[in-house]
Coordinates of C-alpha atoms in Angstrom, one line a residue:
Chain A
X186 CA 63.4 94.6 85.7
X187 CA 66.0 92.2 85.7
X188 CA 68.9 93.2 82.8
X189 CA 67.7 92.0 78.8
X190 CA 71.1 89.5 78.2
X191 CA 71.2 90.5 74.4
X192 CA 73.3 93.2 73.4
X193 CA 72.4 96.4 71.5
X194 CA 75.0 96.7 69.4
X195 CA 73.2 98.7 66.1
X196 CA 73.6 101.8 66.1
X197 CA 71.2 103.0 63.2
X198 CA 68.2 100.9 64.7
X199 CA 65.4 102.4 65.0
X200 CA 65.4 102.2 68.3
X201 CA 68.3 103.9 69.3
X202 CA 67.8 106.8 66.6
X203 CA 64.4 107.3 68.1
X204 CA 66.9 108.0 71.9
X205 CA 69.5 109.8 70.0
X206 CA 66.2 112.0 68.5
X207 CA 65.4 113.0 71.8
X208 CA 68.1 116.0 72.1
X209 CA 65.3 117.9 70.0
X210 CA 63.1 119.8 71.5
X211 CA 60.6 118.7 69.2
X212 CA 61.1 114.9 69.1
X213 CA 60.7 115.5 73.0
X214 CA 57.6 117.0 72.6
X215 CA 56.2 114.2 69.8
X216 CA 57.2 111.0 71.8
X217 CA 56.3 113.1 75.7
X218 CA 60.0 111.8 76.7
X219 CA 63.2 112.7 77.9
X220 CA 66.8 112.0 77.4
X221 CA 68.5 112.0 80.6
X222 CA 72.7 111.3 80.7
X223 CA 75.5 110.2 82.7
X224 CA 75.9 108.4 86.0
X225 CA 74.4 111.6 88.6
X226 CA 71.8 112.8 86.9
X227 CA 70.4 109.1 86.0
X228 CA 71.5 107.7 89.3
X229 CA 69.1 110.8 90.7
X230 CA 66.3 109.7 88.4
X231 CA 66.3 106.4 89.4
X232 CA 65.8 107.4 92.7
X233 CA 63.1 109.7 92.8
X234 CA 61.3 109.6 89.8
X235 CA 61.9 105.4 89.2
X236 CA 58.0 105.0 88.1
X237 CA 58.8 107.7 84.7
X238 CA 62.3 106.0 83.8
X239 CA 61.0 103.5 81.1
X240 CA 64.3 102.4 79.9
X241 CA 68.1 102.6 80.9
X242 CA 71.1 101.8 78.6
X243 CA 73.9 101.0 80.0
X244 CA 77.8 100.7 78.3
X245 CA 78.8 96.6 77.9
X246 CA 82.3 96.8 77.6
X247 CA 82.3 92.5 77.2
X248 CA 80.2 90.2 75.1
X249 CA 78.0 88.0 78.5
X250 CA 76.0 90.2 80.8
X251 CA 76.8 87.4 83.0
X252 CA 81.1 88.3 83.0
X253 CA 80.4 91.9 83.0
X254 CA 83.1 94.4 85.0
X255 CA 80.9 97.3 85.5
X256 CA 82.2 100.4 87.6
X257 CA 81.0 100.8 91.3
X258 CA 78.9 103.8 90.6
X259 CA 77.0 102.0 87.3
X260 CA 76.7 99.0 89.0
X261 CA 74.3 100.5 91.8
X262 CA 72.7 102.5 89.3
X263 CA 71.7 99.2 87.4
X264 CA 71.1 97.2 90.7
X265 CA 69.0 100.0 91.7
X266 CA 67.1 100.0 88.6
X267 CA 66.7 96.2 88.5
X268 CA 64.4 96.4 91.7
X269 CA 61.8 98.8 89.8
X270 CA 59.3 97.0 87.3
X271 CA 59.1 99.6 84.9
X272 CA 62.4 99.8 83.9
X273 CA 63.8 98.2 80.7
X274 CA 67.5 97.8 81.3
X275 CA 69.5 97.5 77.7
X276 CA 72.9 96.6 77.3
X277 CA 73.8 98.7 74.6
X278 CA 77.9 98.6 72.6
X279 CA 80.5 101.7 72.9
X280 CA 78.9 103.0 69.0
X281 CA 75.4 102.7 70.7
X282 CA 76.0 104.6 73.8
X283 CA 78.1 107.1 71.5
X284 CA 75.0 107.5 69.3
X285 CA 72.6 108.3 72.3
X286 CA 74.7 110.4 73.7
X287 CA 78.6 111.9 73.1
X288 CA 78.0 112.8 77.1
X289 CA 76.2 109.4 78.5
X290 CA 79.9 108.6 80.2
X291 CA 78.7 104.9 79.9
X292 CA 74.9 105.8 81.2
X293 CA 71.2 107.0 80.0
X294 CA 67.8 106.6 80.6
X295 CA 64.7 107.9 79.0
X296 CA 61.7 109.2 81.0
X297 CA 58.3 110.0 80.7
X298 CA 58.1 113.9 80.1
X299 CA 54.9 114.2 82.0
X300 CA 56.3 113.0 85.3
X301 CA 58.9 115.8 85.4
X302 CA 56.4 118.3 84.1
X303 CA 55.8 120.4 87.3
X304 CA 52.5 121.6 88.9
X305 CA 51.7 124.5 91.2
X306 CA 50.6 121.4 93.3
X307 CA 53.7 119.5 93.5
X308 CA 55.3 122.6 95.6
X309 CA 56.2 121.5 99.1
X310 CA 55.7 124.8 100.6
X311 CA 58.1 125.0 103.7
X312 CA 57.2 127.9 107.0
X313 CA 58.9 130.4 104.8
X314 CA 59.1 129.3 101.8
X315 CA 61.9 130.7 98.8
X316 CA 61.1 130.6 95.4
X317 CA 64.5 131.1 92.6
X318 CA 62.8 132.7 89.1
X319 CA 64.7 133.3 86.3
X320 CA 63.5 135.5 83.6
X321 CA 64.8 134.5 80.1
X322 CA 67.8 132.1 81.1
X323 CA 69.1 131.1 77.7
X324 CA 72.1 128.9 78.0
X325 CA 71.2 125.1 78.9
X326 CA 74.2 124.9 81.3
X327 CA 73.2 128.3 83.3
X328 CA 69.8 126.8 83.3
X329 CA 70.9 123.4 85.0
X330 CA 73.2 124.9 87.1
X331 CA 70.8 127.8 88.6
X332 CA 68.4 124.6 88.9
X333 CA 70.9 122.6 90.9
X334 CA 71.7 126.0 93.2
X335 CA 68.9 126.6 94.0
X336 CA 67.9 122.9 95.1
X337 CA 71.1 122.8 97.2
X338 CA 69.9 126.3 98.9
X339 CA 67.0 124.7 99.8
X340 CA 64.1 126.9 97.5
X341 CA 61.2 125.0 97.5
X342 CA 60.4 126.0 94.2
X343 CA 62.2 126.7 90.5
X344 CA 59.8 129.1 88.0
X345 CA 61.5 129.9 84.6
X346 CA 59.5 133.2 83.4
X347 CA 58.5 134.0 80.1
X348 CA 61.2 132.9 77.0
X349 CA 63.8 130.2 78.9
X350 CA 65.5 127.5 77.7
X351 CA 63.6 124.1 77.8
X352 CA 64.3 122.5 80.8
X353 CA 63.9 119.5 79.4
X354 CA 67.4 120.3 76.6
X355 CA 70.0 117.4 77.9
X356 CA 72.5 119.6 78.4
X357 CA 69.9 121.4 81.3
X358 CA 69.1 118.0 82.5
X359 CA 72.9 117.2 82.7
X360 CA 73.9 119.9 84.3
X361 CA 71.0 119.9 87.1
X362 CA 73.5 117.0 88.6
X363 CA 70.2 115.5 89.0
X364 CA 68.2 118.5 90.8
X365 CA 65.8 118.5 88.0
X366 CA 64.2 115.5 89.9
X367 CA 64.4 116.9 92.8
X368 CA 62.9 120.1 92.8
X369 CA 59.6 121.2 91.4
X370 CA 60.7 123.4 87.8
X371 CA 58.0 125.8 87.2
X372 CA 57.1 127.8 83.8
X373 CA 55.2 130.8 83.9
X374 CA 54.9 133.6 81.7
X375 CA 56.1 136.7 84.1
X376 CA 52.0 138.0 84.2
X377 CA 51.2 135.2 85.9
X378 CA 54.3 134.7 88.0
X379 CA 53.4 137.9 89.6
X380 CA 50.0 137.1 90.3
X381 CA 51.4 133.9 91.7
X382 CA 53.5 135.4 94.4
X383 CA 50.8 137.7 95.4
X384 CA 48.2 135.3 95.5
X385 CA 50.6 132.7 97.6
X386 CA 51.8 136.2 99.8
X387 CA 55.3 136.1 98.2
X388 CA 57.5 139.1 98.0
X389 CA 59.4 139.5 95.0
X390 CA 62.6 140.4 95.3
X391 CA 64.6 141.5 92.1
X392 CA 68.7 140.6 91.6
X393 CA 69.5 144.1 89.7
X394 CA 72.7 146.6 89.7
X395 CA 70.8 149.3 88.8
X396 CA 67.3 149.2 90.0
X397 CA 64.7 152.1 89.1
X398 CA 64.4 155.4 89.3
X399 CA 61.8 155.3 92.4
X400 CA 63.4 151.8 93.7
X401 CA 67.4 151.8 94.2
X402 CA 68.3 148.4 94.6
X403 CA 69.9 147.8 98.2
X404 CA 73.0 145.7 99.2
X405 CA 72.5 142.0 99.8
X406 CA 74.5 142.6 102.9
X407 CA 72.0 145.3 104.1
X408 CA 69.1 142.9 103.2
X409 CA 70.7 139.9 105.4
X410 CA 71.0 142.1 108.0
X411 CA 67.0 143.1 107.7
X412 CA 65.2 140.4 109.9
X413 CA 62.1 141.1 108.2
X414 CA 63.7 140.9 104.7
X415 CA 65.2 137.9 105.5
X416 CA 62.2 136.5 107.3
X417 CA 59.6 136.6 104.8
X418 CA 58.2 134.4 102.2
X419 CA 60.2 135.5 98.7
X420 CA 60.4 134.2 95.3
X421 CA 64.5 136.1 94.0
X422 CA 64.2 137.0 90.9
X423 CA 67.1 136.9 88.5
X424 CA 67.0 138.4 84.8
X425 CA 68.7 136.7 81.6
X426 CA 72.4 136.6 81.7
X427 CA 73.3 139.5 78.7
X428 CA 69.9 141.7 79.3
X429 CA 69.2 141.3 83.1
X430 CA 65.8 142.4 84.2
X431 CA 63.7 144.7 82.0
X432 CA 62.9 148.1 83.5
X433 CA 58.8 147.6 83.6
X434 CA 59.6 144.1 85.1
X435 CA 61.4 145.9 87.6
X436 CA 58.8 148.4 87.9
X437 CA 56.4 145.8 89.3
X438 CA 59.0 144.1 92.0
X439 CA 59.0 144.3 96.0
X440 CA 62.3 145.1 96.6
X441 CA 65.8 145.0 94.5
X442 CA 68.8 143.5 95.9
X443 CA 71.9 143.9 94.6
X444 CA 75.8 141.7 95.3
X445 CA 78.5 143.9 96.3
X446 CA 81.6 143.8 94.0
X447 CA 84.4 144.2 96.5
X448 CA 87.0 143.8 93.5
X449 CA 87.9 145.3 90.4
X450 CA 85.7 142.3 88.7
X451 CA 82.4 144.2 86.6
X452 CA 80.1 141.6 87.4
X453 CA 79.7 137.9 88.5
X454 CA 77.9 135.9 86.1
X455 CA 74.3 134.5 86.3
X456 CA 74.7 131.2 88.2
X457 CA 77.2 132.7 90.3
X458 CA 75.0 135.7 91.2
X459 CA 72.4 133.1 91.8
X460 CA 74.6 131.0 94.4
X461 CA 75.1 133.3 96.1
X462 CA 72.6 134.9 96.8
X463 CA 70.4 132.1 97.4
X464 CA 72.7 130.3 99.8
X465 CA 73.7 133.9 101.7
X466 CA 69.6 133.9 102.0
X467 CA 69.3 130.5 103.3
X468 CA 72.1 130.5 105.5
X469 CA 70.9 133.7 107.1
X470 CA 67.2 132.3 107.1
X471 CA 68.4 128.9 108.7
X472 CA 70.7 130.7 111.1
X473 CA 68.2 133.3 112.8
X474 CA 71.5 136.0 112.3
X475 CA 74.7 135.5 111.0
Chain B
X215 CA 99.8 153.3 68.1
X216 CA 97.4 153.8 65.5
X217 CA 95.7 151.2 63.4
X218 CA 97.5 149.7 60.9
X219 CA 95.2 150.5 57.7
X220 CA 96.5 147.0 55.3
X221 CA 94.2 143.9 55.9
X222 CA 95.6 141.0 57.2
X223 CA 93.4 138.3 55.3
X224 CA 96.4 135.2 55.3
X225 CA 95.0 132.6 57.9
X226 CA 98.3 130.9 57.1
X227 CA 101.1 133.3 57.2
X228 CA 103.6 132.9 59.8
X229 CA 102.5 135.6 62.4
X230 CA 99.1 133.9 62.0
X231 CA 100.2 130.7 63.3
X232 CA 102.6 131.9 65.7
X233 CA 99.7 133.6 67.5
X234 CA 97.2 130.7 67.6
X235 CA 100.3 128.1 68.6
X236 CA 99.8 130.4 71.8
X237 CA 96.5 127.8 72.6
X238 CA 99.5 125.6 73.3
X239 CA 101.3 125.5 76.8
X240 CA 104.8 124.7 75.1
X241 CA 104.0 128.0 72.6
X242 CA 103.6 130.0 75.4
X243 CA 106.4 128.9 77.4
X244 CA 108.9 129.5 74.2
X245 CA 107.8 132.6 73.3
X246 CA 106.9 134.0 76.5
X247 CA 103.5 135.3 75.4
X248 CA 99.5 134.7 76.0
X249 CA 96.9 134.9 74.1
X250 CA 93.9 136.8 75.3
X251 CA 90.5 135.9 73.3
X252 CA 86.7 138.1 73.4
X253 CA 86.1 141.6 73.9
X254 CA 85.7 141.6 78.0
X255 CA 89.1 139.8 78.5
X256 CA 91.0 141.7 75.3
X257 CA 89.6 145.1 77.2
X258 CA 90.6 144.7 80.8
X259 CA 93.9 143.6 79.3
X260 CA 94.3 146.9 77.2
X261 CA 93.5 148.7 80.5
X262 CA 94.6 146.9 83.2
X263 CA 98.3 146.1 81.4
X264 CA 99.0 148.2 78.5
X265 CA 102.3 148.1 78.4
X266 CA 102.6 144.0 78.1
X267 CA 99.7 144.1 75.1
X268 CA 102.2 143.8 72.5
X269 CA 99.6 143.6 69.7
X270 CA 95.6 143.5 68.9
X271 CA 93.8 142.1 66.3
X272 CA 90.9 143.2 65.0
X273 CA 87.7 141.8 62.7
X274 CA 87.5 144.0 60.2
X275 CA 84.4 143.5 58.0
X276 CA 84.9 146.0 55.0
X277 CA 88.0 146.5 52.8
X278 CA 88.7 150.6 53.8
X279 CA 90.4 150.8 57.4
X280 CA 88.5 154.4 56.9
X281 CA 84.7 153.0 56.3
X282 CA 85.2 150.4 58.7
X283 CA 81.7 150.2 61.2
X284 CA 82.8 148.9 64.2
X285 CA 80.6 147.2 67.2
X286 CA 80.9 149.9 69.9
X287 CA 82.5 148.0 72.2
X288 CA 85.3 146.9 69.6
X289 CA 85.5 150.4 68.7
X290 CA 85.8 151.6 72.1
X291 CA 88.6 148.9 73.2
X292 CA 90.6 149.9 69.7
X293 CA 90.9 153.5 70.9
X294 CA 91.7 152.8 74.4
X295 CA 94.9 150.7 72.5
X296 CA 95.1 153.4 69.7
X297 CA 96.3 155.6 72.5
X298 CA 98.9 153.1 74.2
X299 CA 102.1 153.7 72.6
X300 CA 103.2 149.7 73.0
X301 CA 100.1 148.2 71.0
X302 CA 100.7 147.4 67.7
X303 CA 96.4 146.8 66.1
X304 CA 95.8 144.8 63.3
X305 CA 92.7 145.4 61.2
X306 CA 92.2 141.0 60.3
X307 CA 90.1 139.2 57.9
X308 CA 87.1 137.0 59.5
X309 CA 89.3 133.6 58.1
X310 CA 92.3 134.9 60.0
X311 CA 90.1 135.9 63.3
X312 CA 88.9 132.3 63.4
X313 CA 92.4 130.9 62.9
X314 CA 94.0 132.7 65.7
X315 CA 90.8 131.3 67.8
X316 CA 87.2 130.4 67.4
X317 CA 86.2 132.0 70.7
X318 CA 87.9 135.7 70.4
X319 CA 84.1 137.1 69.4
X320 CA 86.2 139.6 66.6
X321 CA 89.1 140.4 69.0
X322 CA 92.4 139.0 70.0
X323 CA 95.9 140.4 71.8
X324 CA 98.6 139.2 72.3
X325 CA 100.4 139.9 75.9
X326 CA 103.3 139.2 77.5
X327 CA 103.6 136.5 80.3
X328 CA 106.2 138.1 82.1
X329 CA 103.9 141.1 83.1
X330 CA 101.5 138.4 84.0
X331 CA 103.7 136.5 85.9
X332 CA 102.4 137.3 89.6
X333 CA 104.9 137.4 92.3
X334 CA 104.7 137.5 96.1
X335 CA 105.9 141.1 95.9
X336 CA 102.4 142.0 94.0
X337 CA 99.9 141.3 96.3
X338 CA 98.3 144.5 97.9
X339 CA 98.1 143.8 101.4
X340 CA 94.8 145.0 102.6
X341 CA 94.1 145.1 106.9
X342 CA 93.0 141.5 106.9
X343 CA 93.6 139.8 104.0
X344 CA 92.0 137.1 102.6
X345 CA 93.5 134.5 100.0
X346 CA 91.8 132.3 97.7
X347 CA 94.0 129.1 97.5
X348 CA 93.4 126.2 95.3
X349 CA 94.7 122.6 95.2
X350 CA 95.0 121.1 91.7
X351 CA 92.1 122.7 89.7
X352 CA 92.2 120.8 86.7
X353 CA 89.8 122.2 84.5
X354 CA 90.1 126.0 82.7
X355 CA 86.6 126.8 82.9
X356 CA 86.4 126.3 86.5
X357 CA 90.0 127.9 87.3
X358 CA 88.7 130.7 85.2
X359 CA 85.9 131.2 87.1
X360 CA 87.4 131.0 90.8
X361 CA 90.3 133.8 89.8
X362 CA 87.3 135.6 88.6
X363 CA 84.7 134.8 92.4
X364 CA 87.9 135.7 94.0
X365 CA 88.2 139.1 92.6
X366 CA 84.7 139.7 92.7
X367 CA 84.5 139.1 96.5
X368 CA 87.7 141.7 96.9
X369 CA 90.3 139.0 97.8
X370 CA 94.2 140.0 98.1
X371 CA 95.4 137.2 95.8
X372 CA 94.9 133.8 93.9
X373 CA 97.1 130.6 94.9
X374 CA 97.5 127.7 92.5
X375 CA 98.3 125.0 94.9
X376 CA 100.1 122.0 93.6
X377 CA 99.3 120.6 89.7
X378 CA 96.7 122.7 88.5
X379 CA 96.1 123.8 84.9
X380 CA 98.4 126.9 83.4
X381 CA 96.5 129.9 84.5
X382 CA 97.9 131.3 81.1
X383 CA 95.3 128.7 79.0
X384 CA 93.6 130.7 76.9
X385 CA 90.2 129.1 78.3
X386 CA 91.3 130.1 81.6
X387 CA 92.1 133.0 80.7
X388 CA 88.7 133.8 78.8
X389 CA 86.7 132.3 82.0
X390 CA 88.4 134.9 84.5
X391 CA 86.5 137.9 82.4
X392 CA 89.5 139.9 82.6
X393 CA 90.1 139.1 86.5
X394 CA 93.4 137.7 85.8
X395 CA 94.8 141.1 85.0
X396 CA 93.2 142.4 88.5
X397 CA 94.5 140.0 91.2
X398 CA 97.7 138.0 91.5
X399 CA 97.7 134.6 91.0
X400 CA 100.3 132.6 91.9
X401 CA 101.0 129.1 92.3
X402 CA 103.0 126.7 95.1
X403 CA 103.5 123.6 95.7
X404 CA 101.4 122.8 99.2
X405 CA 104.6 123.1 101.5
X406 CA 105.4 126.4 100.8
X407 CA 101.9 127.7 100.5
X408 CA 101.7 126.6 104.2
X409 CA 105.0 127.9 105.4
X410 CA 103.8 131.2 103.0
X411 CA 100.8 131.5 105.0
X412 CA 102.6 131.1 108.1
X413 CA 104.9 133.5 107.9
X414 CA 102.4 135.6 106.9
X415 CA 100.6 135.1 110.0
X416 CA 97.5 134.0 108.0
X417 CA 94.8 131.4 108.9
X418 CA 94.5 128.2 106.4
X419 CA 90.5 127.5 106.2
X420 CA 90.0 124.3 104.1
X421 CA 86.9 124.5 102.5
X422 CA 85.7 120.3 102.9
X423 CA 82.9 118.3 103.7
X424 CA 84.8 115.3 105.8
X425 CA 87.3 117.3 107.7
X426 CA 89.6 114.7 109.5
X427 CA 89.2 112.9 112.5
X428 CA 90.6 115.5 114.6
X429 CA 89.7 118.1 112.7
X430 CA 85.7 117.8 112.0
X431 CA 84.0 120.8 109.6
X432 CA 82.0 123.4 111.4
X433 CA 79.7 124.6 109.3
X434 CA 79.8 128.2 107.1
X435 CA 77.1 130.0 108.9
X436 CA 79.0 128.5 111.8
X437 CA 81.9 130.1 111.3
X438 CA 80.3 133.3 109.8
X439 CA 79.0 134.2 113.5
X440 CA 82.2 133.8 114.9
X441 CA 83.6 137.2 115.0
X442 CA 87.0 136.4 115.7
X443 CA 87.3 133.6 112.5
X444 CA 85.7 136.3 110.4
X445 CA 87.9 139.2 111.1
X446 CA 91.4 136.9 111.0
X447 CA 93.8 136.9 107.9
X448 CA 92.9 133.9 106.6
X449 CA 93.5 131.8 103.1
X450 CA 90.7 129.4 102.0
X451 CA 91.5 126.0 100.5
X452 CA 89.6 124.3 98.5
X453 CA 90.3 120.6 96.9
X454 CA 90.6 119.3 92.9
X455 CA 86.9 119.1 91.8
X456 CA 86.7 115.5 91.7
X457 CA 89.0 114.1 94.7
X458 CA 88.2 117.2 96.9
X459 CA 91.4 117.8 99.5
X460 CA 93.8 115.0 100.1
X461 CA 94.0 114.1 104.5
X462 CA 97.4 114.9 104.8
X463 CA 97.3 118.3 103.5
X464 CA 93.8 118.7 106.0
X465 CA 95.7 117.5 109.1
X466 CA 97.7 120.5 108.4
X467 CA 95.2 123.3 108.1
X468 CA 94.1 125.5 110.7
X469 CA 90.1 125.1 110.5
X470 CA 88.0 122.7 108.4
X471 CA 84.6 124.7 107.0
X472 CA 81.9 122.9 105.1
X473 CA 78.9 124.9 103.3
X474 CA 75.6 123.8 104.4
X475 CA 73.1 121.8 102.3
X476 CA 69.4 122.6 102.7
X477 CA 68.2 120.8 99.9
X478 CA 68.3 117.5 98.1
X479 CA 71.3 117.9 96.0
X480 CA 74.4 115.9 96.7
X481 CA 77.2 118.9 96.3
X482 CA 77.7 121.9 94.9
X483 CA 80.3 122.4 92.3
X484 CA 84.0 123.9 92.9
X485 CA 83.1 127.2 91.2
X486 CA 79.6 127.5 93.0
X487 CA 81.2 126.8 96.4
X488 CA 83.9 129.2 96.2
X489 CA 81.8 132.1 95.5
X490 CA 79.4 130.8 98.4
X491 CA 82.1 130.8 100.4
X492 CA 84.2 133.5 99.3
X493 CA 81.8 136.1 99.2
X494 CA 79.7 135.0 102.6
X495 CA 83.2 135.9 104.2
X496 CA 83.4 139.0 102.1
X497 CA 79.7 140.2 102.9
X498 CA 80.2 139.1 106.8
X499 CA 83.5 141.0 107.2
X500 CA 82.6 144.2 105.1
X501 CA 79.7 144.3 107.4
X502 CA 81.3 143.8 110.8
X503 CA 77.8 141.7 111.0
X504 CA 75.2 140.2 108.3

């Protein structure tokens, strides 16, 4: 919709407090919406979810819409938004946008909470399809950054088993970089995950130092250079980032991979571990061998 | 040296404020010293550089040095320093643990930045090295967590190309998880980390997505099944997180590599693709193949 000329300039409207309400989980869960911040991650939800953005605000640095100096990147965002009907555009002042968000960097848009909820059905199963679980991730920007990984590695799905963080905390949604609309985002309780993956044929293969007692965990190196391993259909697993994996989770796995430390480092942390291991899979997958 | 048994419970006293001024780049520089904050950093400090810890301090939570229940990894970092003969420990107050830094999780030390202070002479040469070389990292979270992929994935040294953020920021510091006390890091300006590299008859690999005219990217996996790139002595460059690599320093590198990607995101952060890339080299070259 074309941009409302009037200015939001009141900070303590309702309106706005409603938006600024939304970095609570439970406001969220009240009002079935979103907050989603700064110029990737909305320019991303304009793109591919534009039918569950209901409204964008949008940083007026002058007092007529019609003399506005916008930066490149908003500018597209906002011409790309004025070309969808559902979209409310707002021009909101610097206390406004500051009251939405401390981390809108000029941008933000609200969206429909039920468009972003996943289903099993939304999964775009590819010939061989990966799947990236994590079991308990905690910290919202671990969470949005093992999202985003594992979209750029090309999984076709996310599942967060059991106790995660909700996807749907801004700070997850920031740090996606926008992946959060690209990528379906599963939640399962980890019951139910496994029954998933054996009903869909998926291995599961466990990121673990230690492994069990009757199931050492092998190299990722060793595994990339198993055709078979690398061939199959797998959802990687990856435990939360103080705990890992607990043992009768582990207990119930396929395999367990491990990443070689070839340093003096201890450990790499859980996005890190994640990367890697998702893109070395990929890579190797994509490749035939390496 | 052994505990010091009287309570230091003046957040304002002059030692106090000397140590949290070491937050401050000018601090540091005039005093020569660094802080290190948190239990993993304060521990590989203790044993990876004893004799530049100069002193620790403690949370104590009870009045008696001699009732004092300590956290067993506190405890087991203050007898690793109880037995190095340089460490002065001080048992501190929660008010004076926060005031020397929000973030040291009930442990602090002080070190000395000349011990620190990597030179050329440092690095331990393996049979082909690799180097892990970056161009104006600006911010400590990421240049924390590079020093600590680079480690991880076993490589002979860190190079802070150009303006990059003090490696001796306590955020830095805190990100690297200890890795800055396992791996050199030094810093050049982009000349002489070219001519370095030269003389050293090492590879320069810029890690970019554009390459140059000239010069276009092949791709990772590309260059991971290329025996001959794997197994050289090589340094990989990558670019300031926002501007990436500037052309005229990638007209004068010796291959351009870009990682693959399979999904719908745009990029991958700087941290996420040096540890793709860091450790896919590591893994392939470790393995003779993946």
């Amino acid at each position: 919709m074309p941009m409302n000329p009037s200015l939001l300039d009141n900070p303590k409207s309702d309106r706005i407090r409603r938006v600024a309400d939304l970095a609570n989980a439970k406001a969220r869960r009240r009002s079935g919406r979103v907050l989603v911040e700064g110029p990737q991650s909305v320019r991303e939800a304009v793109a591919h979810v534009p039918d569950a953005v209901s409204d964008l605000y949008v940083l007026s640095e002058s007092e007529g819409a019609d003399t506005e100096e916008r930066s490149p990147t908003l500018a597209a965002i906002v011409d790309r938004a004025e070309q969808c009907d559902s979209i409310y555009i707002h021009r909101a002042s610097e206390a406004v946008m500051h009251r939405i968000s401390p981390n809108a960097q000029g941008i933000a848009a609200v969206v429909d909470m039920g468009a972003l909820t996943s289903e099993e059905s939304q999964v775009a199963w590819s010939d061989t399809p990966t799947i990236a679980a994590f079991w308990q991730v905690r910290d919202p920007g671990n969470a949005g950054a093992v999202i985003r990984a594992a979209d750029a590695a090309g999984c076709d799905a996310v599942i967060f088993v059991d106790d995660c963080v909700d996807r749907f905390n801004p700070k997850v949604v920031r740090s996606t970089a926008g992946s959060l609309f690209h990528i379906p985002v599963l939640t399962m309780g980890a019951d139910e995950m496994l029954a998933w993956c054996s009903a869909h044929g998926i291995a599961v293969v466990a990121a673990d130092i230690y492994g069990t007692p009757g199931n050492a965990p092998r190299t990722l190196p060793d595994m990339l250079a198993d055709r078979v391993a690398v061939g199959q259909s797998k959802a990687v697993l990856f435990g939360n980032e103080a705990r890992g994996l607990p043992r009768q989770l582990l207990e119930r796995v396929d395999r367990i991979v491990t990443i070689p430390i070839y340093g003096k480092a201890e450990s790499l942390n859980l996005a890190t571990s994640a990367a890697v291991m998702l893109f070395s899979l990929a890579m190797s997958s994509h490749m035939g061998r390496m």
